[in-house]
Each structure stands twice: as structure tokens, then as C-alpha cells.
Amino acid sequence: MSWDFRGAYQRLRGTDEDLEKPGAQWPGIRALAIGIWGNSRLRTMILSGLAILGTIALAIGATSEHLKMLMPLPEPHAGYVHFIRPARGASVDACRAFLSGQVLGYPAPTLYGFDQEFKDSTYVDKGRSEFTLFQIMWMLNGLGKERDDDLVVIADGENTWFQLPLGTLIERYHAINREAYQRAIHQMGKKAVEQESIQQKIVFAAQRRCEPNAKSEPACYAIPKSPLPKDLYRKKTDDKDAHPEQLLPRYLDTNVIVGPVRDMRAMFLLAGKKGNGYGQQKTDYARILNEIYGEQEYQRKVISARYSRGRSFSAWLRSQRQDAKNFAPNPSYKTMPHYSDHPFDFGISLDYSGLLSSSSFGAENDYAWVHYNDTSDIAAASQHLDIAKPRVSKLPEDIAHSRPPYFALNAFPPTLPNATWSSLPLMTNLRTGVVPAILHEAGAGSNKDQRRDDWWRRMWYTPELKGLIRANMNPGRAPLAVDRRSDGGMVWFPKEQERRGGRKQGGDWVPWEDVCGGAADRVFVGRN
């Protein structure tokens, strides 16, 4: 009797219809368990083995915690990761962004702005800002309720590319939310957070300056201070006379946003409503999202004061005005109504440390490419940045435990180096020890192309880029990442089976050739 390999694969993999169900569980584990349990001989062997394990556990005086280790883990759920990014047309930057995501396990992107021209000077950013806001809003609104628990990654910039795998980015996203929740408890009080069901859901990148909003708006004055060390730049850290690069990241940056479909959709619907209120010509994508974050934090101060007699809202506002005098004389702050609930709270927090994304703007003296298996390399790079004592010693644990760098999804990949993360050059913040998952080269000026070319040549995957692309070209609907949590976690899949391109908002497929046209000599600069 021959074994039905195709049927077994389908039972383990499940169907596309299974995956479309809201909260659907990954069918493979359940199908395997049912198949084994249905075999009487295997069932007898399993029960006998469990009996022996139970006897051993009792014999050694196993506690309830030990017995929990013998219990089956909850099944993971399955969901999609949706990746949204701009692509104005064929360009070197867009091509690099595409290919870096492909070799590191990111899904094929949904594109906005492809082949769009923005020339109307009466609009903010010639209309690009208004277009970005409403395009993303429509994309999220087009995802049905059954996709509410899916994850969305937005990278708003062609000059961004990836350094670490998708799985690492997702783990860090959850870690940032956990830390933000603990900070909310510290700032608002545990009772206020629990009674008001305050949660942390959406993570934005962080920046050093409050832009483009005015200093008098809640987006600039109502937000929390940065949790980074107060001596990160020695005595000049956050000082009124500090240079921009000596300020701690504290303000919202729209370059990278990560969050669940449900919460992102709600936030962008409010942003669209605000945009309509301002009028198309005055719609500023970044300003509106900063405004939403400022309103959230303003209302959290209101809630905090309501739950504690020791927290006076008026006293807090006076202290904020006093602090602001160091930067802007006689500030006239804009306030807003105090609400009895929290209609403007979308669970927004910021990636202060740059775990998800790091911008080069104002941070040129923070970053360097280093090899973690070479202490002299780290010491030399630290000395070059005037860091007297190196603050970086070993590779971050989440990277060490992530998928190998030269990972292949294809069954028969080309020959690739057998390297570890420690042996590869990784762009690192030598002041904080953070290796960002996404790099954003935000510099301007006449030498920006030369600077981006230099960055690209230094990326760890550039020498083997063609081989990595071939190794990850046709994985079908293989999982992109596994998100391990106590509730069983999530197995993340791509929405698109095809990976050699992206899909426009209208549904048309855009192949790599249309994005990378004419860019090969500045993209494929490695050995193969």
C-alpha cells in the first residue's frame, strides 16, 4: 500500500480557505495529532510512554511546574503579514528595498504611488503627503474583518532596507509593546490602566525633533520623555544647548509603523477624517499621525489625574510649560477637551531604542558596521565615534537565536556561505548596543547617492545577493515567521505566493524588472 504524499501534505499544510478563517489555527499540528491518535498501535505506544513518564515524575517528586512541562503546548494560530511601502517607479532605492526584504523573509509588498507624479505646489509635499495618507487608509479598509488580527508593517520610504529577518522584527515589536505597557502603569497607575483597558498595540519609529508639528501642540509637549539613559551623550544629553544628535529620540516618526490590522485601520480612518477636515491641500500625513499620538498622551494624563488625587493635570501642564521655556520662550499651549473615556487611544508607543528601525538623520555619530566575533573591530569603531569605553560586547540574544543569515526557503538552494551572524558586518548603534532590523538612510545633500551606495556595499548580504535571491525565490505559501507566545503564538504567512515583485493598490502585479530597471550595476555589487 503506497503512502499518499500529496494528501498528507495537504492535511499538514491546510488549504487557503482554512487560513482565511478569522483566528484559524494552523491545521498541520492538529491533522498530525489526529492521524497518530487514529492508529491503535501508535496510540497504545503513546499511552504507555506517558504512563512511564508519569511514574518517573512522581518518583522524583515532580512539582506542578514540572508536570506542566509535560503538557502539550497550545496550537499556534495562523495569520498574514501585510507589507506596505511606496514605490514611485523604477529606481535604485526601491530595488534595494524590494530585494533586501525578499532575502530576509518579508512578504511581497503592496505598493502605493507607483508611477505617480506629484507636481502641485499648492499641496503639502506637492500632494504626496495627502496621497500617502489616503492610499494607506484605503488599503487597510480593504482588508476584511476576518483579517483584523493580521499584522501590518509600513515602511514609508524607498530609502529603507532590511538588515534582520522578519521573525526578529516581530519578536521586537511584541517586546516594545510589553515595555510600553509597563511604562503606562508607572506613569498612569495600575488601577487607571486596568480600569480603562489601556493597551499597547501600534509601534512607530522615533525621532529627535518634533516635526512637522508646532511646539505648542500636544504632539510636542504632551508626550512622555525618552526612557533612554540620560547620560547617553554625556553631560550634553537633552541639554538646551545640545546639538541635534545629542537629543534622545522622543517624538513620533512615520517612517516605520507596525501593528494589527484592526487597530491600524481605526487609526488611519481617524487620520483620514482629520485630513478631510483640513482640506486636501493642507493634509500632512506626518503631522496628522503626530497629532493623534499627542491626543492619546494628553488624554492619558487626564485619565491619570482622574484616578489619583496626587496627580493634578493642571500642575502637570504648568510643569510642561516651565520645561518648554528652555527651548521656546513663553509657549502658548493648545489644549483639548477632557473626555470621560479614551476615544483617541490607539495603543501607540514608540521604538525609542531603534530596535525596529533606525534613521541616519542626526545619528551619524552613533552607528558603525562591526563584526561581533572581533573585539578589536568593536573597540576601533567605538574609538572612532569618541566612545571612551566600548558599550557593545556580544551579539544581541534575539539575533543569535534567530534563523541563520544564509537561510534558504527553496528545497534545492544554491551553495551559500556557512556563516553565523557574529561573523558578518552588522550596522550597530554603539551607544545603545542595538542592531536595528530596518535601516533608513535619511540623509540629504549632493552626496546622498554616494552615501547610500556605501551603505549598500556594507550590507552583510550584498556579496551573495544573487544566490540569496535564488534560494528564496519560490517558497510557495511557506511560513515566513513563527511568533512563539504562551497562548500558542502565531505562524505568519505571506498573502502572495509570488515573491518576485509587488502588488499595486489597484491589484496589478509589478514585477521586479519594473522596479529595478537600469539599477543592476548599483544593486548587484557582490561576487555573484
Short mmCIF file of C-alpha atoms in Angstrom, two decimals:
data_model
loop_
_atom_site.label_atom_id
_atom_site.label_comp_id
_atom_site.label_asym_id
_atom_site.label_seq_id
_atom_site.Cartn_x
_atom_site.Cartn_y
_atom_site.Cartn_z
CA MET A 1 0.00 0.00 0.00
CA SER A 2 1.62 3.27 -1.12
CA TRP A 3 1.65 6.40 1.04
CA ASP A 4 -0.34 9.35 -0.29
CA PHE A 5 2.35 12.07 -0.07
CA ARG A 6 0.21 14.73 -1.74
CA GLY A 7 -2.74 14.05 0.54
CA ALA A 8 -0.52 14.06 3.62
CA TYR A 9 1.00 17.39 2.58
CA GLN A 10 -2.44 18.94 2.13
CA ARG A 11 -3.56 17.71 5.54
CA LEU A 12 -0.46 19.14 7.19
CA ARG A 13 -0.46 22.40 5.27
CA GLY A 14 -4.18 23.07 5.22
CA THR A 15 -5.98 24.97 2.49
CA ASP A 16 -6.11 28.64 1.63
CA GLU A 17 -9.73 28.61 2.83
CA ASP A 18 -8.58 27.38 6.25
CA LEU A 19 -6.15 30.26 6.51
CA GLU A 20 -8.78 32.83 5.55
CA LYS A 21 -10.90 31.98 8.61
CA PRO A 22 -10.54 34.53 11.42
CA GLY A 23 -8.32 33.16 14.15
CA ALA A 24 -7.89 29.91 12.20
CA GLN A 25 -5.43 27.51 13.81
CA TRP A 26 -2.56 26.07 11.87
CA PRO A 27 -4.09 22.80 10.67
CA GLY A 28 -0.89 20.81 10.40
CA ILE A 29 -0.38 20.10 14.09
CA ARG A 30 -3.99 19.08 14.59
CA ALA A 31 -4.02 16.88 11.46
CA LEU A 32 -0.84 15.12 12.55
CA ALA A 33 -2.21 14.53 16.06
CA ILE A 34 -5.49 13.12 14.70
CA GLY A 35 -3.65 10.85 12.29
CA ILE A 36 -1.42 9.44 15.02
CA TRP A 37 -4.25 9.05 17.55
CA GLY A 38 -6.33 7.18 15.00
CA ASN A 39 -3.71 4.43 14.76
CA SER A 40 -4.40 1.99 17.62
CA ARG A 41 -0.84 0.70 17.74
CA LEU A 42 0.67 4.19 17.94
CA ARG A 43 -1.96 5.22 20.49
CA THR A 44 -1.02 2.29 22.74
CA MET A 45 2.68 3.16 22.48
CA ILE A 46 2.00 6.83 23.33
CA LEU A 47 -0.17 5.97 26.34
CA SER A 48 2.45 3.52 27.60
CA GLY A 49 5.15 6.13 27.24
CA LEU A 50 3.09 8.74 29.09
CA ALA A 51 2.45 6.26 31.89
CA ILE A 52 6.18 5.65 32.26
CA LEU A 53 6.90 9.39 32.24
CA GLY A 54 4.23 9.94 34.86
CA THR A 55 5.71 7.25 37.10
CA ILE A 56 9.18 8.77 36.77
CA ALA A 57 7.84 12.27 37.51
CA LEU A 58 6.08 11.08 40.67
CA ALA A 59 9.15 9.10 41.72
CA ILE A 60 11.36 12.18 41.65
CA GLY A 61 8.73 14.28 43.40
CA ALA A 62 7.85 16.44 40.40
CA THR A 63 6.06 19.66 41.23
CA SER A 64 3.09 21.05 39.34
CA GLU A 65 5.51 23.22 37.35
CA HIS A 66 7.41 20.14 36.23
CA LEU A 67 4.19 18.43 35.23
CA LYS A 68 3.19 21.49 33.18
CA MET A 69 6.28 20.89 31.08
CA LEU A 70 4.83 17.51 30.09
CA MET A 71 1.54 19.03 28.96
CA PRO A 72 1.03 19.68 25.23
CA LEU A 73 1.58 23.27 24.13
CA PRO A 74 -1.38 25.26 22.74
CA GLU A 75 -1.64 25.17 18.97
CA PRO A 76 -0.44 28.30 17.18
CA HIS A 77 -2.84 30.38 15.13
CA ALA A 78 -2.19 31.37 11.54
CA GLY A 79 -2.29 34.83 10.02
CA TYR A 80 -0.90 37.00 7.26
CA VAL A 81 1.78 39.69 7.40
CA HIS A 82 0.90 42.62 5.13
CA PHE A 83 3.81 44.78 3.99
CA ILE A 84 3.00 48.27 2.65
CA ARG A 85 5.58 50.57 1.13
CA PRO A 86 5.95 53.28 -1.55
CA ALA A 87 7.47 52.74 -4.95
CA ARG A 88 7.34 55.82 -7.17
CA GLY A 89 8.69 53.88 -10.14
CA ALA A 90 11.90 52.22 -11.24
CA SER A 91 14.78 53.35 -9.00
CA VAL A 92 17.89 52.07 -7.27
CA ASP A 93 16.45 52.74 -3.80
CA ALA A 94 13.18 50.94 -4.50
CA CYS A 95 15.02 47.96 -6.00
CA ARG A 96 17.28 47.64 -2.95
CA ALA A 97 14.28 47.84 -0.65
CA PHE A 98 12.48 45.09 -2.60
CA LEU A 99 15.39 42.67 -2.73
CA SER A 100 16.57 43.14 0.86
CA GLY A 101 13.07 42.26 2.08
CA GLN A 102 12.86 39.23 -0.17
CA VAL A 103 16.10 37.61 1.07
CA LEU A 104 15.15 38.18 4.73
CA GLY A 105 11.69 36.62 4.63
CA TYR A 106 9.45 39.67 4.27
CA PRO A 107 6.30 39.25 2.16
CA ALA A 108 5.85 40.77 -1.27
CA PRO A 109 4.78 44.38 -0.65
CA THR A 110 1.60 46.20 -1.51
CA LEU A 111 2.73 49.34 -3.31
CA TYR A 112 1.37 52.83 -3.37
CA GLY A 113 2.38 55.72 -5.59
CA PHE A 114 3.83 53.58 -8.37
CA ASP A 115 4.33 55.71 -11.49
CA GLN A 116 2.52 58.60 -9.78
CA GLU A 117 3.74 62.15 -10.34
CA PHE A 118 3.31 64.87 -7.71
CA LYS A 119 3.76 68.36 -9.07
CA ASP A 120 1.08 70.55 -7.48
CA SER A 121 2.99 73.03 -5.30
CA THR A 122 -0.24 74.20 -3.61
CA TYR A 123 -0.39 70.85 -1.73
CA VAL A 124 1.82 69.73 1.17
CA ASP A 125 4.83 67.96 -0.39
CA LYS A 126 3.24 68.60 -3.81
CA GLY A 127 0.38 66.23 -2.97
CA ARG A 128 2.49 63.21 -1.99
CA SER A 129 1.59 63.54 1.70
CA GLU A 130 -2.16 63.60 1.14
CA PHE A 131 -1.90 60.72 -1.35
CA THR A 132 0.11 58.57 1.11
CA LEU A 133 -2.39 59.03 3.92
CA PHE A 134 -5.46 58.09 1.91
CA GLN A 135 -3.78 55.28 -0.03
CA ILE A 136 -2.78 53.52 3.20
CA MET A 137 -6.23 54.17 4.68
CA TRP A 138 -7.91 52.57 1.65
CA MET A 139 -5.53 49.60 1.71
CA LEU A 140 -6.30 48.88 5.36
CA ASN A 141 -10.02 49.47 4.88
CA GLY A 142 -9.95 46.95 2.03
CA LEU A 143 -8.86 44.17 4.41
CA GLY A 144 -12.00 42.50 5.76
CA LYS A 145 -12.85 41.98 9.42
CA GLU A 146 -11.60 38.41 9.12
CA ARG A 147 -8.11 39.88 8.78
CA ASP A 148 -8.31 42.01 11.96
CA ASP A 149 -5.62 40.03 13.77
CA ASP A 150 -3.16 40.07 10.87
CA LEU A 151 -0.01 42.17 11.24
CA VAL A 152 0.80 45.22 9.11
CA VAL A 153 4.32 46.58 8.50
CA ILE A 154 4.51 50.00 6.83
CA ALA A 155 7.86 51.34 5.64
CA ASP A 156 7.21 54.86 4.34
CA GLY A 157 10.34 55.46 2.35
CA GLU A 158 12.14 53.97 -0.62
CA ASN A 159 15.46 54.61 1.08
CA THR A 160 14.87 51.89 3.67
CA TRP A 161 16.15 48.35 3.51
CA PHE A 162 16.28 45.39 5.83
CA GLN A 163 19.12 44.03 7.94
CA LEU A 164 17.46 41.34 10.10
CA PRO A 165 14.79 38.66 9.47
CA LEU A 166 11.05 39.27 9.77
CA GLY A 167 10.82 36.94 12.78
CA THR A 168 13.25 39.13 14.74
CA LEU A 169 11.27 42.27 13.88
CA ILE A 170 8.02 40.66 15.10
CA GLU A 171 9.58 39.50 18.38
CA ARG A 172 10.91 43.01 19.00
CA TYR A 173 7.52 44.54 18.18
CA HIS A 174 5.96 42.50 21.00
CA ALA A 175 8.82 43.32 23.38
CA ILE A 176 8.40 47.07 22.74
CA ASN A 177 4.67 46.81 23.48
CA ARG A 178 5.32 44.93 26.73
CA GLU A 179 7.77 47.58 27.90
CA ALA A 180 5.39 50.37 26.87
CA TYR A 181 2.61 48.75 28.89
CA GLN A 182 4.79 48.71 32.00
CA ARG A 183 5.69 52.37 31.45
CA ALA A 184 1.97 53.19 31.14
CA ILE A 185 1.37 51.55 34.53
CA HIS A 186 4.22 53.56 36.04
CA GLN A 187 3.00 56.84 34.53
CA MET A 188 -0.77 56.42 34.94
CA GLY A 189 -1.08 53.99 37.82
CA LYS A 190 -2.08 50.34 37.62
CA LYS A 191 -5.70 51.00 38.53
CA ALA A 192 -6.15 53.55 35.75
CA VAL A 193 -4.56 51.27 33.15
CA GLU A 194 -6.65 48.25 34.13
CA GLN A 195 -9.95 50.07 34.66
CA GLU A 196 -9.64 51.94 31.36
CA SER A 197 -8.34 48.85 29.48
CA ILE A 198 -5.27 50.72 28.25
CA GLN A 199 -3.29 48.57 25.81
CA GLN A 200 -0.24 48.92 23.60
CA LYS A 201 -0.82 47.86 20.01
CA ILE A 202 0.90 50.08 17.43
CA VAL A 203 4.61 50.90 17.33
CA PHE A 204 6.07 53.86 15.44
CA ALA A 205 9.71 54.71 14.82
CA ALA A 206 11.08 57.56 16.97
CA GLN A 207 12.93 60.75 16.03
CA ARG A 208 14.82 63.52 17.83
CA ARG A 209 12.77 66.54 16.81
CA CYS A 210 9.05 67.25 16.91
CA GLU A 211 8.35 67.72 13.23
CA PRO A 212 6.33 68.97 11.42
CA ASN A 213 4.03 69.92 14.32
CA ALA A 214 4.25 73.17 16.28
CA LYS A 215 5.82 73.17 19.75
CA SER A 216 2.50 74.37 21.18
CA GLU A 217 0.63 71.20 20.12
CA PRO A 218 0.10 68.11 22.31
CA ALA A 219 2.14 66.16 19.75
CA CYS A 220 5.20 68.03 21.03
CA TYR A 221 4.57 68.83 24.69
CA ALA A 222 2.20 66.10 25.97
CA ILE A 223 4.29 63.08 25.09
CA PRO A 224 6.46 61.14 27.57
CA LYS A 225 10.16 61.69 27.89
CA SER A 226 12.50 59.19 26.31
CA PRO A 227 13.33 56.18 28.54
CA LEU A 228 16.88 56.02 27.16
CA PRO A 229 19.78 56.75 29.58
CA LYS A 230 20.10 60.42 30.50
CA ASP A 231 23.88 60.30 30.03
CA LEU A 232 23.89 58.64 26.60
CA TYR A 233 25.72 61.67 25.20
CA ARG A 234 27.42 62.57 28.47
CA LYS A 235 26.51 65.91 30.04
CA LYS A 236 25.11 67.34 26.81
CA THR A 237 22.29 64.75 26.59
CA ASP A 238 18.98 66.57 26.01
CA ASP A 239 20.57 69.83 27.15
CA LYS A 240 19.10 73.07 25.82
CA ASP A 241 22.42 73.81 24.11
CA ALA A 242 22.80 70.26 22.77
CA HIS A 243 23.36 69.57 19.11
CA PRO A 244 20.53 67.68 17.37
CA GLU A 245 22.50 64.43 17.51
CA GLN A 246 22.72 64.73 21.33
CA LEU A 247 18.95 64.73 21.79
CA LEU A 248 17.25 61.49 22.79
CA PRO A 249 14.66 60.11 20.34
CA ARG A 250 11.28 61.04 21.81
CA TYR A 251 8.94 62.10 19.01
CA LEU A 252 6.88 60.08 16.57
CA ASP A 253 8.39 59.24 13.19
CA THR A 254 6.15 57.85 10.43
CA ASN A 255 8.98 56.10 8.60
CA VAL A 256 8.13 52.66 10.08
CA ILE A 257 4.82 51.58 11.65
CA VAL A 258 3.89 48.08 12.88
CA GLY A 259 0.56 46.97 14.30
CA PRO A 260 -2.54 44.76 13.94
CA VAL A 261 -4.93 45.41 11.05
CA ARG A 262 -7.82 46.23 13.41
CA ASP A 263 -6.01 49.00 15.27
CA MET A 264 -4.12 50.37 12.27
CA ARG A 265 -7.36 50.60 10.29
CA ALA A 266 -9.09 52.53 13.07
CA MET A 267 -6.15 54.91 13.46
CA PHE A 268 -5.92 55.65 9.73
CA LEU A 269 -9.67 56.15 9.46
CA LEU A 270 -9.38 58.89 12.09
CA ALA A 271 -6.36 60.28 10.23
CA GLY A 272 -8.40 60.38 7.03
CA LYS A 273 -11.21 62.17 8.83
CA LYS A 274 -8.75 64.75 10.12
CA GLY A 275 -7.30 65.11 6.62
CA ASN A 276 -10.74 65.80 5.18
CA GLY A 277 -11.26 68.40 7.89
CA TYR A 278 -8.06 70.21 6.99
CA GLY A 279 -8.76 70.03 3.28
CA GLN A 280 -6.78 68.13 0.67
CA GLN A 281 -4.23 70.85 0.07
CA LYS A 282 -3.32 71.10 3.78
CA THR A 283 -3.32 67.39 4.54
CA ASP A 284 0.05 66.48 6.07
CA TYR A 285 0.44 62.74 6.68
CA ALA A 286 3.17 63.04 9.33
CA ARG A 287 1.56 65.97 11.14
CA ILE A 288 -1.80 64.19 11.48
CA LEU A 289 -0.32 60.98 12.86
CA ASN A 290 1.77 63.01 15.33
CA GLU A 291 -1.40 64.83 16.31
CA ILE A 292 -3.20 61.54 17.01
CA TYR A 293 -0.33 60.39 19.22
CA GLY A 294 -0.27 63.71 21.10
CA GLU A 295 -4.02 63.50 21.75
CA GLN A 296 -3.61 59.97 23.10
CA GLU A 297 -0.92 61.05 25.55
CA TYR A 298 -2.82 64.20 26.55
CA GLN A 299 -5.88 62.13 27.44
CA ARG A 300 -3.75 59.63 29.32
CA LYS A 301 -2.64 62.49 31.57
CA VAL A 302 -6.32 63.36 32.08
CA ILE A 303 -7.11 59.75 33.00
CA SER A 304 -4.13 59.57 35.34
CA ALA A 305 -5.25 62.70 37.18
CA ARG A 306 -8.80 61.37 37.45
CA TYR A 307 -7.66 58.18 39.18
CA SER A 308 -5.20 59.76 41.61
CA ARG A 309 -5.53 62.77 43.83
CA GLY A 310 -1.76 63.10 43.77
CA ARG A 311 -1.68 63.64 40.02
CA SER A 312 -3.03 67.09 39.21
CA PHE A 313 -3.49 67.71 35.49
CA SER A 314 -3.11 71.48 35.85
CA ALA A 315 0.11 71.01 37.82
CA TRP A 316 1.47 68.75 35.08
CA LEU A 317 0.58 71.30 32.41
CA ARG A 318 2.34 74.06 34.37
CA SER A 319 5.46 71.91 34.66
CA GLN A 320 5.42 71.22 30.93
CA ARG A 321 5.22 74.94 30.19
CA GLN A 322 8.14 75.57 32.54
CA ASP A 323 10.24 72.87 30.86
CA ALA A 324 9.44 74.26 27.43
CA LYS A 325 10.79 77.69 28.32
CA ASN A 326 14.27 76.24 27.93
CA PHE A 327 13.55 75.79 24.23
CA ALA A 328 10.81 78.29 23.34
CA PRO A 329 10.09 81.42 25.44
CA ASN A 330 6.51 81.96 26.66
CA PRO A 331 4.92 78.94 24.99
CA SER A 332 1.20 79.15 24.42
CA TYR A 333 -0.01 75.57 24.62
CA LYS A 334 -3.03 74.30 22.75
CA THR A 335 -5.29 72.21 24.95
CA MET A 336 -8.20 69.91 24.18
CA PRO A 337 -11.40 68.78 25.94
CA HIS A 338 -11.13 66.27 28.77
CA TYR A 339 -13.07 63.13 27.87
CA SER A 340 -14.61 60.68 30.31
CA ASP A 341 -13.26 57.71 28.30
CA HIS A 342 -10.38 57.40 25.83
CA PRO A 343 -11.70 57.73 22.27
CA PHE A 344 -8.31 58.78 20.90
CA ASP A 345 -6.25 55.94 22.39
CA PHE A 346 -4.94 53.52 19.76
CA GLY A 347 -2.26 52.00 21.98
CA ILE A 348 0.55 53.88 20.23
CA SER A 349 4.09 53.56 21.53
CA LEU A 350 7.49 54.48 20.11
CA ASP A 351 10.56 52.45 19.24
CA TYR A 352 12.91 54.65 21.28
CA SER A 353 15.94 52.36 21.03
CA GLY A 354 15.69 51.80 17.28
CA LEU A 355 15.09 48.05 17.59
CA LEU A 356 12.73 48.02 14.61
CA SER A 357 14.09 50.91 12.61
CA SER A 358 16.93 53.36 12.84
CA SER A 359 17.26 56.59 10.92
CA SER A 360 20.60 58.09 9.94
CA PHE A 361 19.22 61.62 10.45
CA GLY A 362 21.13 63.18 13.35
CA ALA A 363 22.69 59.84 14.25
CA GLU A 364 25.84 59.74 12.11
CA ASN A 365 27.98 59.52 15.26
CA ASP A 366 26.05 56.62 16.75
CA TYR A 367 26.36 53.86 14.16
CA ALA A 368 29.06 51.68 12.66
CA TRP A 369 29.33 48.30 10.94
CA VAL A 370 31.02 45.84 13.28
CA HIS A 371 31.81 42.12 13.43
CA TYR A 372 30.73 40.70 16.79
CA ASN A 373 33.35 37.96 16.69
CA ASP A 374 36.10 40.59 16.56
CA THR A 375 36.53 42.64 19.75
CA SER A 376 39.24 44.78 18.16
CA ASP A 377 36.78 45.78 15.40
CA ILE A 378 34.25 46.91 18.02
CA ALA A 379 36.92 48.77 20.02
CA ALA A 380 38.22 50.60 16.93
CA ALA A 381 34.72 51.60 15.82
CA SER A 382 33.87 52.84 19.34
CA GLN A 383 37.05 54.90 19.48
CA HIS A 384 36.27 56.43 16.09
CA LEU A 385 32.90 57.61 17.46
CA ASP A 386 34.59 59.05 20.59
CA ILE A 387 33.11 56.39 22.88
CA ALA A 388 35.84 56.02 25.50
CA LYS A 389 34.73 52.61 26.78
CA PRO A 390 33.00 50.23 24.32
CA ARG A 391 29.39 49.60 25.31
CA VAL A 392 28.97 46.69 22.92
CA SER A 393 30.41 43.29 23.76
CA LYS A 394 28.36 40.45 22.33
CA LEU A 395 25.71 39.82 19.71
CA PRO A 396 22.14 40.52 20.97
CA GLU A 397 20.40 37.31 22.06
CA ASP A 398 17.42 37.70 19.75
CA ILE A 399 19.74 37.77 16.73
CA ALA A 400 21.84 34.87 17.97
CA HIS A 401 18.67 32.76 18.29
CA SER A 402 17.10 33.86 15.00
CA ARG A 403 17.17 31.98 11.72
CA PRO A 404 20.68 31.69 10.19
CA PRO A 405 21.72 34.56 7.92
CA TYR A 406 22.11 32.43 4.77
CA PHE A 407 18.76 30.73 5.24
CA ALA A 408 17.07 29.17 2.18
CA LEU A 409 13.35 28.57 1.68
CA ASN A 410 13.83 26.62 -1.53
CA ALA A 411 14.29 22.85 -1.33
CA PHE A 412 17.43 22.88 -3.53
CA PRO A 413 19.19 26.20 -2.90
CA PRO A 414 22.48 27.29 -4.47
CA THR A 415 25.66 26.99 -2.46
CA LEU A 416 25.85 29.75 0.17
CA PRO A 417 28.42 30.51 2.89
CA ASN A 418 28.12 28.68 6.19
CA ALA A 419 28.34 31.87 8.26
CA THR A 420 26.99 32.98 11.63
CA TRP A 421 25.56 36.38 12.49
CA SER A 422 28.65 37.14 14.63
CA SER A 423 30.94 36.79 11.63
CA LEU A 424 29.03 39.26 9.44
CA PRO A 425 29.13 43.08 9.43
CA LEU A 426 26.05 44.43 11.21
CA MET A 427 25.15 48.10 11.48
CA THR A 428 25.03 48.75 15.22
CA ASN A 429 24.28 51.70 17.49
CA LEU A 430 27.49 51.61 19.51
CA ARG A 431 25.98 53.81 22.24
CA THR A 432 23.00 51.56 22.96
CA GLY A 433 24.15 48.21 21.58
CA VAL A 434 21.11 47.93 19.33
CA VAL A 435 21.26 46.28 15.89
CA PRO A 436 18.19 47.65 14.04
CA ALA A 437 16.07 45.37 11.87
CA ILE A 438 15.39 48.13 9.29
CA LEU A 439 17.84 50.79 8.15
CA HIS A 440 16.64 54.20 7.00
CA GLU A 441 19.22 56.31 5.18
CA ALA A 442 17.55 59.68 5.65
CA GLY A 443 20.42 61.95 4.77
CA ALA A 444 20.10 64.65 2.14
CA GLY A 445 22.54 66.73 0.16
CA SER A 446 24.52 66.32 -3.02
CA ASN A 447 26.39 63.22 -1.78
CA LYS A 448 23.34 61.20 -0.69
CA ASP A 449 23.64 58.74 -3.59
CA GLN A 450 27.29 58.09 -2.81
CA ARG A 451 26.45 57.60 0.90
CA ARG A 452 23.64 55.14 0.10
CA ASP A 453 25.90 53.22 -2.29
CA ASP A 454 28.44 52.93 0.54
CA TRP A 455 25.79 51.65 2.96
CA TRP A 456 24.57 49.11 0.43
CA ARG A 457 28.07 47.72 -0.21
CA ARG A 458 28.48 47.21 3.53
CA MET A 459 25.27 45.20 3.99
CA TRP A 460 26.08 41.64 5.02
CA TYR A 461 24.08 40.03 2.22
CA THR A 462 25.30 42.18 -0.69
CA PRO A 463 28.24 39.89 -1.69
CA GLU A 464 25.86 36.90 -2.00
CA LEU A 465 22.72 38.75 -3.08
CA LYS A 466 22.03 36.80 -6.27
CA GLY A 467 22.47 33.46 -4.52
CA LEU A 468 20.17 34.51 -1.67
CA ILE A 469 17.51 35.62 -4.13
CA ARG A 470 17.63 32.27 -5.91
CA ALA A 471 17.50 30.48 -2.55
CA ASN A 472 14.32 32.31 -1.52
CA MET A 473 12.56 32.80 -4.83
CA ASN A 474 9.79 30.18 -4.94
CA PRO A 475 8.80 29.05 -1.42
CA GLY A 476 5.07 28.91 -2.24
CA ARG A 477 2.94 29.52 0.86
CA ALA A 478 5.65 28.53 3.34
CA PRO A 479 5.54 30.28 6.75
CA LEU A 480 7.57 33.48 6.97
CA ALA A 481 7.99 33.50 10.74
CA VAL A 482 6.83 31.77 13.91
CA ASP A 483 5.79 34.02 16.76
CA ARG A 484 6.14 32.00 19.99
CA ARG A 485 3.96 33.07 22.91
CA SER A 486 2.28 31.39 25.88
CA ASP A 487 -1.08 31.33 24.08
CA GLY A 488 0.38 29.26 21.27
CA GLY A 489 1.59 32.22 19.27
CA MET A 490 1.18 32.80 15.55
CA VAL A 491 2.52 31.26 12.39
CA TRP A 492 2.84 34.11 9.89
CA PHE A 493 2.27 33.51 6.18
CA PRO A 494 2.57 35.75 3.11
CA LYS A 495 -0.65 36.79 1.39
CA GLU A 496 1.02 36.46 -2.01
CA GLN A 497 2.57 33.18 -3.13
CA GLU A 498 4.56 35.05 -5.78
CA ARG A 499 7.57 36.90 -4.35
CA ARG A 500 9.31 38.41 -7.39
CA GLY A 501 7.61 41.79 -7.24
CA GLY A 502 4.76 43.61 -5.51
CA ARG A 503 1.10 44.41 -6.00
CA LYS A 504 -0.30 47.86 -6.61
CA GLN A 505 -3.34 49.09 -4.70
CA GLY A 506 -5.45 48.55 -7.81
CA GLY A 507 -4.50 44.87 -7.93
CA ASP A 508 -1.98 44.91 -10.80
CA TRP A 509 1.22 42.93 -10.26
CA VAL A 510 4.51 44.84 -10.60
CA PRO A 511 7.47 42.54 -11.38
CA TRP A 512 10.96 43.28 -10.13
CA GLU A 513 12.03 44.29 -13.62
CA ASP A 514 9.67 47.28 -13.49
CA VAL A 515 11.14 48.41 -10.17
CA CYS A 516 14.80 47.56 -10.78
CA GLY A 517 15.05 48.64 -14.40
CA GLY A 518 18.52 50.01 -15.09
CA ALA A 519 19.69 49.61 -11.48
CA ALA A 520 21.59 46.32 -11.73
CA ASP A 521 25.08 47.83 -11.68
CA ARG A 522 24.38 49.62 -8.36
CA VAL A 523 22.40 46.78 -6.75
CA PHE A 524 24.34 43.62 -7.65
CA VAL A 525 27.76 44.72 -6.47
CA GLY A 526 28.80 41.40 -4.92
CA ARG A 527 30.70 38.38 -6.14
CA ASN A 528 27.86 36.57 -7.99
#
